[in-house]
XYZ file of N, CA and C in Angstrom:
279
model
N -0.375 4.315 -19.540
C -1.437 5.256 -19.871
C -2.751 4.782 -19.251
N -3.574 5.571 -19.116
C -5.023 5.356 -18.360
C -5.780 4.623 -19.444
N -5.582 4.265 -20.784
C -6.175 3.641 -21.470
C -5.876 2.048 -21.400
N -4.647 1.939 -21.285
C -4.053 0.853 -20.974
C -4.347 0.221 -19.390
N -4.453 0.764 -18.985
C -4.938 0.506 -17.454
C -6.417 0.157 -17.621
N -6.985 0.981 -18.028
C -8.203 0.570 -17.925
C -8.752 -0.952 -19.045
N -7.758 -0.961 -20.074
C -8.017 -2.158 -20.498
C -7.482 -3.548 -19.851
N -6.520 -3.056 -19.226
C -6.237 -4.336 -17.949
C -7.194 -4.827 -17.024
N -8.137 -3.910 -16.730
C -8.415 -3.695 -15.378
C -10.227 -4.643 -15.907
N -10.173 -4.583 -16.937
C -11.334 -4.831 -17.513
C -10.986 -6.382 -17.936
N -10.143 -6.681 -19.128
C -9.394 -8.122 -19.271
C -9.275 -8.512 -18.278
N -9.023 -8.425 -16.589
C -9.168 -9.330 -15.307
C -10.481 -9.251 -14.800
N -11.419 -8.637 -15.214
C -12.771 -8.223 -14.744
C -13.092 -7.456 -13.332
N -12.129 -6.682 -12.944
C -12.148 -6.207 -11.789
C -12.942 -4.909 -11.896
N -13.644 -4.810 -10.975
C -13.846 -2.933 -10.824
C -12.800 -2.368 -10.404
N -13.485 -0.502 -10.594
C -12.645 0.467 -10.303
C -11.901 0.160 -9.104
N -12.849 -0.209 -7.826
C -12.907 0.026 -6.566
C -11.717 -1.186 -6.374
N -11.878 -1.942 -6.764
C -10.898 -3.229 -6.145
C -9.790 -3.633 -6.927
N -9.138 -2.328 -7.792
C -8.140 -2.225 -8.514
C -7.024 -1.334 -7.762
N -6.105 -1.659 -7.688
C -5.252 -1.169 -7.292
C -3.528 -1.139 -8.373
N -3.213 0.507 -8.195
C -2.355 0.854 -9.098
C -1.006 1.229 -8.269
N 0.518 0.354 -8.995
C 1.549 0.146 -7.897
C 2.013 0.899 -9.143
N 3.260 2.050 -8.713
C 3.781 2.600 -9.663
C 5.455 3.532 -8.579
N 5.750 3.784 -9.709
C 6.627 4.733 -9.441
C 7.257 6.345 -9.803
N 6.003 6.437 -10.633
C 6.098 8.370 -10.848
C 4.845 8.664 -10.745
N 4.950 9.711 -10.085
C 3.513 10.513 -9.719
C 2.778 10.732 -10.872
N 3.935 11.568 -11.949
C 2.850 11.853 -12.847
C 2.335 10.834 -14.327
N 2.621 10.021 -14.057
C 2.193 8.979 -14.939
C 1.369 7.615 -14.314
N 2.008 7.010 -13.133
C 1.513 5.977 -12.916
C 0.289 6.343 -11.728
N 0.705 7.001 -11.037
C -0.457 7.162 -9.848
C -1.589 8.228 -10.304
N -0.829 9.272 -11.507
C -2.301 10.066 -11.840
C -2.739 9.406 -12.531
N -2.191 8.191 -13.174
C -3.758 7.367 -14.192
C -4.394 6.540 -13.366
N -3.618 5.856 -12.088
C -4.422 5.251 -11.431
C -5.351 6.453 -10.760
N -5.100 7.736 -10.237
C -6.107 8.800 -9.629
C -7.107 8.610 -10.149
N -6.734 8.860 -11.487
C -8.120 9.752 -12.646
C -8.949 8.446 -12.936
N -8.631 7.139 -13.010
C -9.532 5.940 -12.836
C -10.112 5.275 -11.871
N -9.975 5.948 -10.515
C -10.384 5.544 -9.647
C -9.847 3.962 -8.916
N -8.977 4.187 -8.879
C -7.812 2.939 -8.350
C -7.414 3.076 -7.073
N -6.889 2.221 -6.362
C -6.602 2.400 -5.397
C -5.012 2.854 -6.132
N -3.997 3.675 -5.120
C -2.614 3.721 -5.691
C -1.717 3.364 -4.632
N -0.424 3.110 -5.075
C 0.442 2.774 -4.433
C 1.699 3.436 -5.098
N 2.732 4.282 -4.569
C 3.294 4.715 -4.839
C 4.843 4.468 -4.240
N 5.804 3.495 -4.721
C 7.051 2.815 -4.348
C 8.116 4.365 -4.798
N 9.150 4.279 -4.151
C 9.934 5.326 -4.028
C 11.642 4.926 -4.952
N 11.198 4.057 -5.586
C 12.336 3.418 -6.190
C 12.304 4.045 -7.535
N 11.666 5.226 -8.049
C 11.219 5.360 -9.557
C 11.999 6.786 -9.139
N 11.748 7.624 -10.127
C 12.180 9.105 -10.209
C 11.375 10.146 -9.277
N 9.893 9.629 -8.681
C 9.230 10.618 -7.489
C 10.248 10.513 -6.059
N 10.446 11.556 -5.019
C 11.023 11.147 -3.867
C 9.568 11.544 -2.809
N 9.971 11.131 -1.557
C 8.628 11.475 -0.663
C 8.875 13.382 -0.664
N 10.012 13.767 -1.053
C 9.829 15.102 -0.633
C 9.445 15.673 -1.910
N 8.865 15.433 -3.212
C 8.377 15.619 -4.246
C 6.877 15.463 -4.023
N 5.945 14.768 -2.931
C 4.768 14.496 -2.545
C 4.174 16.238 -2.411
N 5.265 16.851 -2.357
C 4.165 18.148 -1.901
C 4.210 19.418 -2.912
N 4.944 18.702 -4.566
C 4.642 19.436 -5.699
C 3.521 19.128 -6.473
N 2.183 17.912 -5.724
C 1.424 17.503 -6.290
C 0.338 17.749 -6.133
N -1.009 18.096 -6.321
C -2.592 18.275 -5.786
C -3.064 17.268 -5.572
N -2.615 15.921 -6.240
C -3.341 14.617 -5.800
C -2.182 13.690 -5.059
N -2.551 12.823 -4.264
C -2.129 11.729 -3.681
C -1.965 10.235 -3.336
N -0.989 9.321 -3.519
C -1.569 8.334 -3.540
C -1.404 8.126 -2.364
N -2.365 6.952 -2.346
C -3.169 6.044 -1.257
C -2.357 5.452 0.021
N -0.629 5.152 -0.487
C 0.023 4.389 0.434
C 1.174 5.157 -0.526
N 2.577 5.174 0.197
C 3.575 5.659 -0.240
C 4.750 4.447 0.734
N 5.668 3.595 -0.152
C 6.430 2.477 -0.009
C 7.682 3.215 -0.066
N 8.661 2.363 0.226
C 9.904 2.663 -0.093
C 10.713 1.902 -0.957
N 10.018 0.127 -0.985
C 11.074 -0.120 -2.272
C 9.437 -1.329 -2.436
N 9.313 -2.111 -3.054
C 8.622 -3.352 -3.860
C 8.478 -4.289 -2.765
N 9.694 -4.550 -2.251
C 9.386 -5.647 -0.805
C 8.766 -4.986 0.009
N 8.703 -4.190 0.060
C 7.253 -3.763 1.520
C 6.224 -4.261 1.113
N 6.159 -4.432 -0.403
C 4.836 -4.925 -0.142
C 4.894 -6.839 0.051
N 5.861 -7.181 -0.224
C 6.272 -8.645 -0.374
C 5.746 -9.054 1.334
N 6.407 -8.352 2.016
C 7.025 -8.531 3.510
C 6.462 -7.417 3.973
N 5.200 -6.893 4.339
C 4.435 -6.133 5.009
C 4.344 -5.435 6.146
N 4.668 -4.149 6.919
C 4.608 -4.241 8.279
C 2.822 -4.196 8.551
N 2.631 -4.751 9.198
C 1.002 -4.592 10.203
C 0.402 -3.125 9.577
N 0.836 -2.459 9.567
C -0.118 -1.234 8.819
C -0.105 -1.237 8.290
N 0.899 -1.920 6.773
C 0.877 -1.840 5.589
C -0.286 -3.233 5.033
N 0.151 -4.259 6.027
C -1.218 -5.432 5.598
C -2.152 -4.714 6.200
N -2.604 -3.838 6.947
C -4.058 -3.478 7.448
C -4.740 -3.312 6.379
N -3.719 -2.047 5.237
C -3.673 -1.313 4.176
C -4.535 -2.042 2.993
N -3.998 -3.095 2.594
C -3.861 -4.036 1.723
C -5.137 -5.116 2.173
N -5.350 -4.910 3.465
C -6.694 -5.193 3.750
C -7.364 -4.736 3.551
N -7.939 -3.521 3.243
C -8.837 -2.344 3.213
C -8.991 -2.472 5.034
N -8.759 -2.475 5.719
C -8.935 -2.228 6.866
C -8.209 -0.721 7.731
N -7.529 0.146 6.998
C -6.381 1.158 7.338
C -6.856 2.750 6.684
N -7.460 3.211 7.056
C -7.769 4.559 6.168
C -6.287 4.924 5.472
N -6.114 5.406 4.179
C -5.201 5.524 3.013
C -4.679 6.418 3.888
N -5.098 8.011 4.419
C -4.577 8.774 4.494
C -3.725 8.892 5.722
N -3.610 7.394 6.468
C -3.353 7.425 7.771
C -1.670 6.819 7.166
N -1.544 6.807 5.972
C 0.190 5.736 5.793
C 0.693 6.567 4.967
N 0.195 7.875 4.182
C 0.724 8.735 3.370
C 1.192 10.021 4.109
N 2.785 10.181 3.855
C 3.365 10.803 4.328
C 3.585 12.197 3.844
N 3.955 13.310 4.452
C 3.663 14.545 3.462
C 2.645 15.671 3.503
């Protein structure tokens, strides 16, 4: 829940901006990270598929395919994770 998130996010002392939300359903994990202003990450291992990306109005930030992408990175995905990669340049859809 976005309440719960946001009390995480606060217990590590992070801001909005340099929080980032890894999830696996659109409508729970990436719209609470949306609506809090998170960065999102959206892994394809949960119940969303990439071809479900276009029953949604919002989007997350990066769209994965399993947890080790992010372990083991390709170059656009560390650009990503750098803030160095505009979001909308790795989201597919």
């Amino acid at each position: 829940s976005p309440v719960m998130m946001r009390a995480a996010r606060k217990e590590l002392g992070l801001a909005a901006a340099d929080t980032t939300m890894i999830g696996d359903t659109m409508d729970t994990d990436i719209l609470g990270g949306v609506q809090l202003g998170y960065r999102t990450i959206l892994v394809l291992s949960g119940s969303t598929s990439r071809d479900d990306l276009k029953d949604f109005a919002y989007r997350p930030d990066l769209v994965v395919d399993s947890i080790a992408d992010l372990l083991d990175p390709t170059p656009a995905i560390q650009r990503f994770l750098n803030d160095d990669l505009p979001a909308e340049s790795l989201v597919a859809g």
